[in-house]
């Protein structure tokens, strides 16, 4: 029996409107966008464009510095590149940014951007400022196929994976907006990245890995892997590979402690159950008390918020001896949502039980609710569906997973 490579692992569930995610279309002007390319990739596209090998090696190093350290987008302003060569570069290449369709700022300072790709696909990113850090929530796909029932993004159709360049481009655009060029390790507003935006990062593994390697490169954007967190709903076969090849912090969208409830609100549980998921967490490379695994747990009234649920959560994390932290997330409502948020008293009681079990369980303060930028609310303005349509899609996806 032939083994399917991990990078081509099929995505479970109904995918609409196309049978498989579409690849990104080439730019209409035929130029190659250099954002997201590795050093070797940058040199290779210069060679493919006709540049001499020695020149390509030198220019790749120079252009890399200008793109990722200086944030420069115009070849004519890259002062150590010969002026005679800049027209040749500009004719063949571009240092792009996502097109901003809409930029919103919440009353609490959270910023949300609606972005559009050259092939007219929309996706979103969010920047969350705090006193001691600034976190950029980055998307990995246009839409999502997992249909987590509490998540607005999960009601969208999966159109395609974002490219490494489109993922890195979100970080570049945020740095532009915050005025953080040239790149420097101290005094940044953007200090952390979470792969928690639209999509399931481990179903776009290669692009996410390649993008994060660029982001972590010490000669460019230079964000430490300890300041980057990748969130998954539980794509078990890819978790060990993520730890080995990317090595960033891991967050897991758990949200329930019984098969019945998790099957409902995180349908991927029907494919990879709680026990299998927690064992993969226990095996995750690099996890220890200094780099704990974060378990995201959205608080849904009368669904997953009982004292019994809290005690079972403690039991499971202890059973697998997991270096864990639990983020309790008050449910962020959206039009047509089938759930309500747990009461503040119930959330506090749940948190107390988990803390008493020796596991950190802070309650995350909702941010950006007034601009639909909070956890689970990301969904492009182009996607608006009736409750009946959402239920129909959910039933189709669950049937495919069963």
PDB file of N, CA and C in Angstrom, residues 19-115:
ATOM      1  N   UNK A  19     -13.119  21.155  -4.964  1.00  0.00           N
ATOM      2  CA  UNK A  19     -12.849  19.851  -4.363  1.00  0.00           C
ATOM      3  C   UNK A  19     -11.562  19.807  -3.554  1.00  0.00           C
ATOM      4  N   UNK A  20     -10.595  20.633  -3.894  1.00  0.00           N
ATOM      5  CA  UNK A  20      -9.364  20.753  -3.119  1.00  0.00           C
ATOM      6  C   UNK A  20      -9.010  22.226  -3.036  1.00  0.00           C
ATOM      7  N   UNK A  21      -8.232  22.620  -2.024  1.00  0.00           N
ATOM      8  CA  UNK A  21      -7.863  24.040  -1.940  1.00  0.00           C
ATOM      9  C   UNK A  21      -7.109  24.484  -3.177  1.00  0.00           C
ATOM     10  N   UNK A  22      -7.462  25.648  -3.660  1.00  0.00           N
ATOM     11  CA  UNK A  22      -6.793  26.177  -4.846  1.00  0.00           C
ATOM     12  C   UNK A  22      -5.410  26.694  -4.506  1.00  0.00           C
ATOM     13  N   UNK A  23      -4.506  26.547  -5.461  1.00  0.00           N
ATOM     14  CA  UNK A  23      -3.194  27.177  -5.330  1.00  0.00           C
ATOM     15  C   UNK A  23      -3.348  28.668  -5.615  1.00  0.00           C
ATOM     16  N   UNK A  24      -2.432  29.450  -5.070  1.00  0.00           N
ATOM     17  CA  UNK A  24      -2.459  30.884  -5.334  1.00  0.00           C
ATOM     18  C   UNK A  24      -2.172  31.137  -6.807  1.00  0.00           C
ATOM     19  N   UNK A  25      -2.927  32.055  -7.388  1.00  0.00           N
ATOM     20  CA  UNK A  25      -2.718  32.383  -8.795  1.00  0.00           C
ATOM     21  C   UNK A  25      -1.495  33.281  -8.950  1.00  0.00           C
ATOM     22  N   UNK A  26      -0.769  33.160 -10.064  1.00  0.00           N
ATOM     23  CA  UNK A  26       0.358  34.070 -10.315  1.00  0.00           C
ATOM     24  C   UNK A  26      -0.125  35.514 -10.413  1.00  0.00           C
ATOM     25  N   UNK A  27       0.752  36.446 -10.163  1.00  0.00           N
ATOM     26  CA  UNK A  27       0.413  37.858 -10.320  1.00  0.00           C
ATOM     27  C   UNK A  27       0.061  38.160 -11.763  1.00  0.00           C
ATOM     28  N   UNK A  28      -0.876  39.058 -11.947  1.00  0.00           N
ATOM     29  CA  UNK A  28      -1.312  39.396 -13.301  1.00  0.00           C
ATOM     30  C   UNK A  28      -0.212  40.072 -14.110  1.00  0.00           C
ATOM     31  N   UNK A  29       0.744  40.737 -13.434  1.00  0.00           N
ATOM     32  CA  UNK A  29       1.826  41.404 -14.151  1.00  0.00           C
ATOM     33  C   UNK A  29       3.014  40.481 -14.418  1.00  0.00           C
ATOM     34  N   UNK A  30       2.915  39.235 -13.968  1.00  0.00           N
ATOM     35  CA  UNK A  30       3.964  38.260 -14.240  1.00  0.00           C
ATOM     36  C   UNK A  30       5.184  38.352 -13.344  1.00  0.00           C
ATOM     37  N   UNK A  31       5.230  39.350 -12.463  1.00  0.00           N
ATOM     38  CA  UNK A  31       6.397  39.494 -11.595  1.00  0.00           C
ATOM     39  C   UNK A  31       6.323  38.524 -10.419  1.00  0.00           C
ATOM     40  N   UNK A  32       7.485  38.201  -9.874  1.00  0.00           N
ATOM     41  CA  UNK A  32       7.577  37.289  -8.728  1.00  0.00           C
ATOM     42  C   UNK A  32       7.710  38.112  -7.450  1.00  0.00           C
ATOM     43  N   UNK A  33       6.861  37.816  -6.474  1.00  0.00           N
ATOM     44  CA  UNK A  33       6.946  38.496  -5.182  1.00  0.00           C
ATOM     45  C   UNK A  33       8.039  37.829  -4.361  1.00  0.00           C
ATOM     46  N   UNK A  34       8.977  38.622  -3.874  1.00  0.00           N
ATOM     47  CA  UNK A  34      10.123  38.089  -3.136  1.00  0.00           C
ATOM     48  C   UNK A  34       9.837  37.862  -1.652  1.00  0.00           C
ATOM     49  N   UNK A  35       8.748  38.435  -1.141  1.00  0.00           N
ATOM     50  CA  UNK A  35       8.431  38.279   0.281  1.00  0.00           C
ATOM     51  C   UNK A  35       8.075  36.817   0.563  1.00  0.00           C
ATOM     52  N   UNK A  36       8.687  36.273   1.604  1.00  0.00           N
ATOM     53  CA  UNK A  36       8.426  34.900   2.000  1.00  0.00           C
ATOM     54  C   UNK A  36       9.468  33.916   1.522  1.00  0.00           C
ATOM     55  N   UNK A  37      10.332  34.342   0.587  1.00  0.00           N
ATOM     56  CA  UNK A  37      11.368  33.440   0.091  1.00  0.00           C
ATOM     57  C   UNK A  37      12.519  33.335   1.094  1.00  0.00           C
ATOM     58  N   UNK A  38      13.090  32.141   1.192  1.00  0.00           N
ATOM     59  CA  UNK A  38      14.301  31.960   1.986  1.00  0.00           C
ATOM     60  C   UNK A  38      15.471  32.601   1.255  1.00  0.00           C
ATOM     61  N   UNK A  39      16.622  32.649   1.893  1.00  0.00           N
ATOM     62  CA  UNK A  39      17.809  33.174   1.211  1.00  0.00           C
ATOM     63  C   UNK A  39      18.100  32.371  -0.058  1.00  0.00           C
ATOM     64  N   UNK A  40      18.061  31.047   0.069  1.00  0.00           N
ATOM     65  CA  UNK A  40      18.324  30.213  -1.106  1.00  0.00           C
ATOM     66  C   UNK A  40      17.252  30.417  -2.164  1.00  0.00           C
ATOM     67  N   UNK A  41      16.004  30.539  -1.724  1.00  0.00           N
ATOM     68  CA  UNK A  41      14.924  30.774  -2.676  1.00  0.00           C
ATOM     69  C   UNK A  41      15.074  32.092  -3.396  1.00  0.00           C
ATOM     70  N   UNK A  42      15.516  33.108  -2.684  1.00  0.00           N
ATOM     71  CA  UNK A  42      15.750  34.417  -3.279  1.00  0.00           C
ATOM     72  C   UNK A  42      16.860  34.346  -4.327  1.00  0.00           C
ATOM     73  N   UNK A  43      17.945  33.670  -3.986  1.00  0.00           N
ATOM     74  CA  UNK A  43      19.033  33.516  -4.951  1.00  0.00           C
ATOM     75  C   UNK A  43      18.566  32.735  -6.186  1.00  0.00           C
ATOM     76  N   UNK A  44      17.740  31.712  -5.975  1.00  0.00           N
ATOM     77  CA  UNK A  44      17.285  30.888  -7.094  1.00  0.00           C
ATOM     78  C   UNK A  44      16.392  31.659  -8.057  1.00  0.00           C
ATOM     79  N   UNK A  45      15.527  32.530  -7.545  1.00  0.00           N
ATOM     80  CA  UNK A  45      14.673  33.283  -8.470  1.00  0.00           C
ATOM     81  C   UNK A  45      15.486  34.334  -9.223  1.00  0.00           C
ATOM     82  N   UNK A  46      16.533  34.864  -8.607  1.00  0.00           N
ATOM     83  CA  UNK A  46      17.411  35.787  -9.327  1.00  0.00           C
ATOM     84  C   UNK A  46      18.149  35.047 -10.447  1.00  0.00           C
ATOM     85  N   UNK A  47      18.610  33.839 -10.152  1.00  0.00           N
ATOM     86  CA  UNK A  47      19.260  33.020 -11.193  1.00  0.00           C
ATOM     87  C   UNK A  47      18.284  32.694 -12.303  1.00  0.00           C
ATOM     88  N   UNK A  48      17.056  32.322 -11.929  1.00  0.00           N
ATOM     89  CA  UNK A  48      16.051  31.984 -12.941  1.00  0.00           C
ATOM     90  C   UNK A  48      15.702  33.188 -13.805  1.00  0.00           C
ATOM     91  N   UNK A  49      15.848  34.384 -13.238  1.00  0.00           N
ATOM     92  CA  UNK A  49      15.583  35.595 -14.013  1.00  0.00           C
ATOM     93  C   UNK A  49      16.705  35.971 -14.952  1.00  0.00           C
ATOM     94  N   UNK A  50      17.855  35.268 -14.839  1.00  0.00           N
ATOM     95  CA  UNK A  50      18.963  35.509 -15.755  1.00  0.00           C
ATOM     96  C   UNK A  50      20.172  36.178 -15.150  1.00  0.00           C
ATOM     97  N   UNK A  51      20.203  36.342 -13.841  1.00  0.00           N
ATOM     98  CA  UNK A  51      21.349  36.980 -13.199  1.00  0.00           C
ATOM     99  C   UNK A  51      22.507  35.991 -13.097  1.00  0.00           C
ATOM    100  N   UNK A  52      23.727  36.502 -13.230  1.00  0.00           N
ATOM    101  CA  UNK A  52      24.918  35.670 -13.109  1.00  0.00           C
ATOM    102  C   UNK A  52      25.027  35.096 -11.686  1.00  0.00           C
ATOM    103  N   UNK A  53      25.562  33.857 -11.526  1.00  0.00           N
ATOM    104  CA  UNK A  53      25.588  33.212 -10.223  1.00  0.00           C
ATOM    105  C   UNK A  53      26.255  34.025  -9.117  1.00  0.00           C
ATOM    106  N   UNK A  54      27.424  34.622  -9.373  1.00  0.00           N
ATOM    107  CA  UNK A  54      28.098  35.405  -8.332  1.00  0.00           C
ATOM    108  C   UNK A  54      27.283  36.629  -7.955  1.00  0.00           C
ATOM    109  N   UNK A  55      26.723  37.273  -8.981  1.00  0.00           N
ATOM    110  CA  UNK A  55      25.871  38.433  -8.731  1.00  0.00           C
ATOM    111  C   UNK A  55      24.632  38.035  -7.931  1.00  0.00           C
ATOM    112  N   UNK A  56      24.039  36.893  -8.278  1.00  0.00           N
ATOM    113  CA  UNK A  56      22.818  36.441  -7.601  1.00  0.00           C
ATOM    114  C   UNK A  56      23.070  36.192  -6.122  1.00  0.00           C
ATOM    115  N   UNK A  57      24.215  35.611  -5.806  1.00  0.00           N
ATOM    116  CA  UNK A  57      24.547  35.339  -4.407  1.00  0.00           C
ATOM    117  C   UNK A  57      24.684  36.635  -3.620  1.00  0.00           C
ATOM    118  N   UNK A  58      25.384  37.614  -4.195  1.00  0.00           N
ATOM    119  CA  UNK A  58      25.578  38.900  -3.528  1.00  0.00           C
ATOM    120  C   UNK A  58      24.265  39.660  -3.407  1.00  0.00           C
ATOM    121  N   UNK A  59      23.529  39.746  -4.523  1.00  0.00           N
ATOM    122  CA  UNK A  59      22.285  40.519  -4.514  1.00  0.00           C
ATOM    123  C   UNK A  59      21.243  39.901  -3.586  1.00  0.00           C
ATOM    124  N   UNK A  60      21.208  38.579  -3.516  1.00  0.00           N
ATOM    125  CA  UNK A  60      20.250  37.928  -2.621  1.00  0.00           C
ATOM    126  C   UNK A  60      20.501  38.342  -1.176  1.00  0.00           C
ATOM    127  N   UNK A  61      21.762  38.388  -0.788  1.00  0.00           N
ATOM    128  CA  UNK A  61      22.109  38.801   0.570  1.00  0.00           C
ATOM    129  C   UNK A  61      21.704  40.246   0.824  1.00  0.00           C
ATOM    130  N   UNK A  62      21.975  41.115  -0.164  1.00  0.00           N
ATOM    131  CA  UNK A  62      21.631  42.526  -0.004  1.00  0.00           C
ATOM    132  C   UNK A  62      20.114  42.738   0.047  1.00  0.00           C
ATOM    133  N   UNK A  63      19.408  42.102  -0.883  1.00  0.00           N
ATOM    134  CA  UNK A  63      17.957  42.280  -0.953  1.00  0.00           C
ATOM    135  C   UNK A  63      17.286  41.725   0.296  1.00  0.00           C
ATOM    136  N   UNK A  64      17.770  40.584   0.782  1.00  0.00           N
ATOM    137  CA  UNK A  64      17.235  40.018   2.023  1.00  0.00           C
ATOM    138  C   UNK A  64      17.299  41.049   3.156  1.00  0.00           C
ATOM    139  N   UNK A  65      18.455  41.692   3.291  1.00  0.00           N
ATOM    140  CA  UNK A  65      18.622  42.687   4.349  1.00  0.00           C
ATOM    141  C   UNK A  65      17.634  43.834   4.184  1.00  0.00           C
ATOM    142  N   UNK A  66      17.486  44.320   2.964  1.00  0.00           N
ATOM    143  CA  UNK A  66      16.595  45.448   2.725  1.00  0.00           C
ATOM    144  C   UNK A  66      15.127  45.079   2.970  1.00  0.00           C
ATOM    145  N   UNK A  67      14.742  43.867   2.584  1.00  0.00           N
ATOM    146  CA  UNK A  67      13.350  43.451   2.762  1.00  0.00           C
ATOM    147  C   UNK A  67      13.018  43.248   4.238  1.00  0.00           C
ATOM    148  N   UNK A  68      13.844  42.463   4.940  1.00  0.00           N
ATOM    149  CA  UNK A  68      13.466  41.988   6.277  1.00  0.00           C
ATOM    150  C   UNK A  68      14.062  42.794   7.424  1.00  0.00           C
ATOM    151  N   UNK A  69      15.140  43.516   7.175  1.00  0.00           N
ATOM    152  CA  UNK A  69      15.718  44.333   8.228  1.00  0.00           C
ATOM    153  C   UNK A  69      15.276  45.783   8.106  1.00  0.00           C
ATOM    154  N   UNK A  70      15.155  46.248   6.872  1.00  0.00           N
ATOM    155  CA  UNK A  70      14.808  47.648   6.632  1.00  0.00           C
ATOM    156  C   UNK A  70      13.351  47.865   6.246  1.00  0.00           C
ATOM    157  N   UNK A  71      12.655  46.805   5.806  1.00  0.00           N
ATOM    158  CA  UNK A  71      11.265  46.950   5.401  1.00  0.00           C
ATOM    159  C   UNK A  71      11.075  47.682   4.087  1.00  0.00           C
ATOM    160  N   UNK A  72      12.115  47.715   3.270  1.00  0.00           N
ATOM    161  CA  UNK A  72      12.072  48.461   2.014  1.00  0.00           C
ATOM    162  C   UNK A  72      11.311  47.674   0.946  1.00  0.00           C
ATOM    163  N   UNK A  73      10.493  48.363   0.176  1.00  0.00           N
ATOM    164  CA  UNK A  73       9.712  47.718  -0.877  1.00  0.00           C
ATOM    165  C   UNK A  73      10.119  48.173  -2.280  1.00  0.00           C
ATOM    166  N   UNK A  74      10.995  49.180  -2.386  1.00  0.00           N
ATOM    167  CA  UNK A  74      11.387  49.704  -3.700  1.00  0.00           C
ATOM    168  C   UNK A  74      12.862  49.424  -3.953  1.00  0.00           C
ATOM    169  N   UNK A  75      13.127  48.777  -5.078  1.00  0.00           N
ATOM    170  CA  UNK A  75      14.522  48.445  -5.403  1.00  0.00           C
ATOM    171  C   UNK A  75      15.373  49.694  -5.566  1.00  0.00           C
ATOM    172  N   UNK A  76      14.782  50.784  -6.058  1.00  0.00           N
ATOM    173  CA  UNK A  76      15.527  52.016  -6.284  1.00  0.00           C
ATOM    174  C   UNK A  76      16.039  52.653  -5.014  1.00  0.00           C
ATOM    175  N   UNK A  77      15.496  52.253  -3.876  1.00  0.00           N
ATOM    176  CA  UNK A  77      15.939  52.811  -2.599  1.00  0.00           C
ATOM    177  C   UNK A  77      16.882  51.875  -1.851  1.00  0.00           C
ATOM    178  N   UNK A  78      17.234  50.772  -2.469  1.00  0.00           N
ATOM    179  CA  UNK A  78      18.219  49.865  -1.890  1.00  0.00           C
ATOM    180  C   UNK A  78      19.592  50.372  -2.320  1.00  0.00           C
ATOM    181  N   UNK A  79      20.213  51.176  -1.464  1.00  0.00           N
ATOM    182  CA  UNK A  79      21.324  52.036  -1.874  1.00  0.00           C
ATOM    183  C   UNK A  79      22.611  51.304  -2.234  1.00  0.00           C
ATOM    184  N   UNK A  80      22.781  50.050  -1.812  1.00  0.00           N
ATOM    185  CA  UNK A  80      24.007  49.341  -2.175  1.00  0.00           C
ATOM    186  C   UNK A  80      23.840  48.466  -3.416  1.00  0.00           C
ATOM    187  N   UNK A  81      22.721  48.624  -4.106  1.00  0.00           N
ATOM    188  CA  UNK A  81      22.505  47.927  -5.375  1.00  0.00           C
ATOM    189  C   UNK A  81      22.689  48.941  -6.503  1.00  0.00           C
ATOM    190  N   UNK A  82      23.471  48.562  -7.502  1.00  0.00           N
ATOM    191  CA  UNK A  82      23.786  49.476  -8.609  1.00  0.00           C
ATOM    192  C   UNK A  82      22.510  50.014  -9.256  1.00  0.00           C
ATOM    193  N   UNK A  83      22.482  51.321  -9.478  1.00  0.00           N
ATOM    194  CA  UNK A  83      21.289  51.940 -10.069  1.00  0.00           C
ATOM    195  C   UNK A  83      20.952  51.353 -11.431  1.00  0.00           C
ATOM    196  N   UNK A  84      21.982  50.931 -12.157  1.00  0.00           N
ATOM    197  CA  UNK A  84      21.736  50.363 -13.482  1.00  0.00           C
ATOM    198  C   UNK A  84      20.986  49.030 -13.400  1.00  0.00           C
ATOM    199  N   UNK A  85      21.039  48.391 -12.243  1.00  0.00           N
ATOM    200  CA  UNK A  85      20.416  47.075 -12.103  1.00  0.00           C
ATOM    201  C   UNK A  85      18.985  47.156 -11.572  1.00  0.00           C
ATOM    202  N   UNK A  86      18.605  48.269 -10.968  1.00  0.00           N
ATOM    203  CA  UNK A  86      17.276  48.342 -10.350  1.00  0.00           C
ATOM    204  C   UNK A  86      16.133  48.233 -11.358  1.00  0.00           C
ATOM    205  N   UNK A  87      16.227  48.794 -12.574  1.00  0.00           N
ATOM    206  CA  UNK A  87      15.133  48.571 -13.542  1.00  0.00           C
ATOM    207  C   UNK A  87      14.961  47.091 -13.892  1.00  0.00           C
ATOM    208  N   UNK A  88      16.074  46.374 -14.002  1.00  0.00           N
ATOM    209  CA  UNK A  88      16.019  44.939 -14.298  1.00  0.00           C
ATOM    210  C   UNK A  88      15.283  44.197 -13.184  1.00  0.00           C
ATOM    211  N   UNK A  89      15.581  44.551 -11.932  1.00  0.00           N
ATOM    212  CA  UNK A  89      14.899  43.924 -10.800  1.00  0.00           C
ATOM    213  C   UNK A  89      13.420  44.289 -10.776  1.00  0.00           C
ATOM    214  N   UNK A  90      13.118  45.563 -10.949  1.00  0.00           N
ATOM    215  CA  UNK A  90      11.732  46.018 -10.873  1.00  0.00           C
ATOM    216  C   UNK A  90      10.864  45.435 -11.975  1.00  0.00           C
ATOM    217  N   UNK A  91      11.471  45.115 -13.109  1.00  0.00           N
ATOM    218  CA  UNK A  91      10.725  44.535 -14.224  1.00  0.00           C
ATOM    219  C   UNK A  91      10.309  43.091 -13.933  1.00  0.00           C
ATOM    220  N   UNK A  92      11.100  42.388 -13.142  1.00  0.00           N
ATOM    221  CA  UNK A  92      10.883  40.951 -12.911  1.00  0.00           C
ATOM    222  C   UNK A  92      10.325  40.608 -11.541  1.00  0.00           C
ATOM    223  N   UNK A  93      10.555  41.493 -10.560  1.00  0.00           N
ATOM    224  CA  UNK A  93      10.237  41.141  -9.177  1.00  0.00           C
ATOM    225  C   UNK A  93       9.497  42.280  -8.487  1.00  0.00           C
ATOM    226  N   UNK A  94       8.891  41.931  -7.359  1.00  0.00           N
ATOM    227  CA  UNK A  94       8.204  42.923  -6.541  1.00  0.00           C
ATOM    228  C   UNK A  94       8.376  42.523  -5.082  1.00  0.00           C
ATOM    229  N   UNK A  95       8.452  43.526  -4.219  1.00  0.00           N
ATOM    230  CA  UNK A  95       8.443  43.285  -2.774  1.00  0.00           C
ATOM    231  C   UNK A  95       7.064  43.731  -2.292  1.00  0.00           C
ATOM    232  N   UNK A  96       6.159  42.764  -2.172  1.00  0.00           N
ATOM    233  CA  UNK A  96       4.752  43.095  -2.019  1.00  0.00           C
ATOM    234  C   UNK A  96       4.277  43.209  -0.586  1.00  0.00           C
ATOM    235  N   UNK A  97       3.055  43.666  -0.471  1.00  0.00           N
ATOM    236  CA  UNK A  97       2.305  43.694   0.777  1.00  0.00           C
ATOM    237  C   UNK A  97       0.865  43.293   0.436  1.00  0.00           C
ATOM    238  N   UNK A  98       0.162  42.700   1.371  1.00  0.00           N
ATOM    239  CA  UNK A  98      -1.253  42.444   1.130  1.00  0.00           C
ATOM    240  C   UNK A  98      -2.007  43.757   0.915  1.00  0.00           C
ATOM    241  N   UNK A  99      -3.005  43.716   0.063  1.00  0.00           N
ATOM    242  CA  UNK A  99      -3.858  44.887  -0.134  1.00  0.00           C
ATOM    243  C   UNK A  99      -4.782  45.030   1.068  1.00  0.00           C
ATOM    244  N   UNK A 100      -4.846  46.222   1.649  1.00  0.00           N
ATOM    245  CA  UNK A 100      -5.717  46.470   2.794  1.00  0.00           C
ATOM    246  C   UNK A 100      -7.068  46.958   2.285  1.00  0.00           C
ATOM    247  N   UNK A 101      -8.101  46.150   2.546  1.00  0.00           N
ATOM    248  CA  UNK A 101      -9.459  46.524   2.156  1.00  0.00           C
ATOM    249  C   UNK A 101     -10.119  47.365   3.234  1.00  0.00           C
ATOM    250  N   UNK A 102      -9.842  46.998   4.483  1.00  0.00           N
ATOM    251  CA  UNK A 102     -10.405  47.736   5.606  1.00  0.00           C
ATOM    252  C   UNK A 102      -9.495  47.577   6.813  1.00  0.00           C
ATOM    253  N   UNK A 103      -9.294  48.656   7.542  1.00  0.00           N
ATOM    254  CA  UNK A 103      -8.526  48.630   8.788  1.00  0.00           C
ATOM    255  C   UNK A 103      -9.398  49.216   9.887  1.00  0.00           C
ATOM    256  N   UNK A 104      -9.561  48.469  10.972  1.00  0.00           N
ATOM    257  CA  UNK A 104     -10.407  48.913  12.074  1.00  0.00           C
ATOM    258  C   UNK A 104      -9.600  48.944  13.368  1.00  0.00           C
ATOM    259  N   UNK A 105      -9.993  49.852  14.252  1.00  0.00           N
ATOM    260  CA  UNK A 105      -9.370  49.938  15.571  1.00  0.00           C
ATOM    261  C   UNK A 105     -10.465  49.860  16.622  1.00  0.00           C
ATOM    262  N   UNK A 106     -10.305  48.911  17.556  1.00  0.00           N
ATOM    263  CA  UNK A 106     -11.272  48.721  18.622  1.00  0.00           C
ATOM    264  C   UNK A 106     -11.119  49.800  19.683  1.00  0.00           C
ATOM    265  N   UNK A 107     -12.136  49.920  20.512  1.00  0.00           N
ATOM    266  CA  UNK A 107     -12.073  50.863  21.629  1.00  0.00           C
ATOM    267  C   UNK A 107     -10.984  50.491  22.629  1.00  0.00           C
ATOM    268  N   UNK A 108     -10.542  49.204  22.622  1.00  0.00           N
ATOM    269  CA  UNK A 108      -9.477  48.793  23.539  1.00  0.00           C
ATOM    270  C   UNK A 108      -8.101  48.791  22.876  1.00  0.00           C
ATOM    271  N   UNK A 109      -8.013  49.337  21.652  1.00  0.00           N
ATOM    272  CA  UNK A 109      -6.735  49.455  20.967  1.00  0.00           C
ATOM    273  C   UNK A 109      -6.408  48.319  20.023  1.00  0.00           C
ATOM    274  N   UNK A 110      -7.203  47.251  20.034  1.00  0.00           N
ATOM    275  CA  UNK A 110      -6.993  46.134  19.111  1.00  0.00           C
ATOM    276  C   UNK A 110      -7.212  46.606  17.678  1.00  0.00           C
ATOM    277  N   UNK A 111      -6.346  46.148  16.782  1.00  0.00           N
ATOM    278  CA  UNK A 111      -6.460  46.524  15.370  1.00  0.00           C
ATOM    279  C   UNK A 111      -6.777  45.289  14.539  1.00  0.00           C
ATOM    280  N   UNK A 112      -7.660  45.444  13.566  1.00  0.00           N
ATOM    281  CA  UNK A 112      -7.984  44.353  12.656  1.00  0.00           C
ATOM    282  C   UNK A 112      -7.914  44.846  11.218  1.00  0.00           C
ATOM    283  N   UNK A 113      -7.274  44.032  10.364  1.00  0.00           N
ATOM    284  CA  UNK A 113      -7.160  44.344   8.951  1.00  0.00           C
ATOM    285  C   UNK A 113      -7.880  43.286   8.126  1.00  0.00           C
ATOM    286  N   UNK A 114      -8.690  43.736   7.179  1.00  0.00           N
ATOM    287  CA  UNK A 114      -9.221  42.854   6.148  1.00  0.00           C
ATOM    288  C   UNK A 114      -8.313  42.998   4.938  1.00  0.00           C
ATOM    289  N   UNK A 115      -7.698  41.890   4.537  1.00  0.00           N
ATOM    290  CA  UNK A 115      -6.685  41.896   3.488  1.00  0.00           C
ATOM    291  C   UNK A 115      -7.181  41.170   2.247  1.00  0.00           C
TER     292      UNK A 115
END
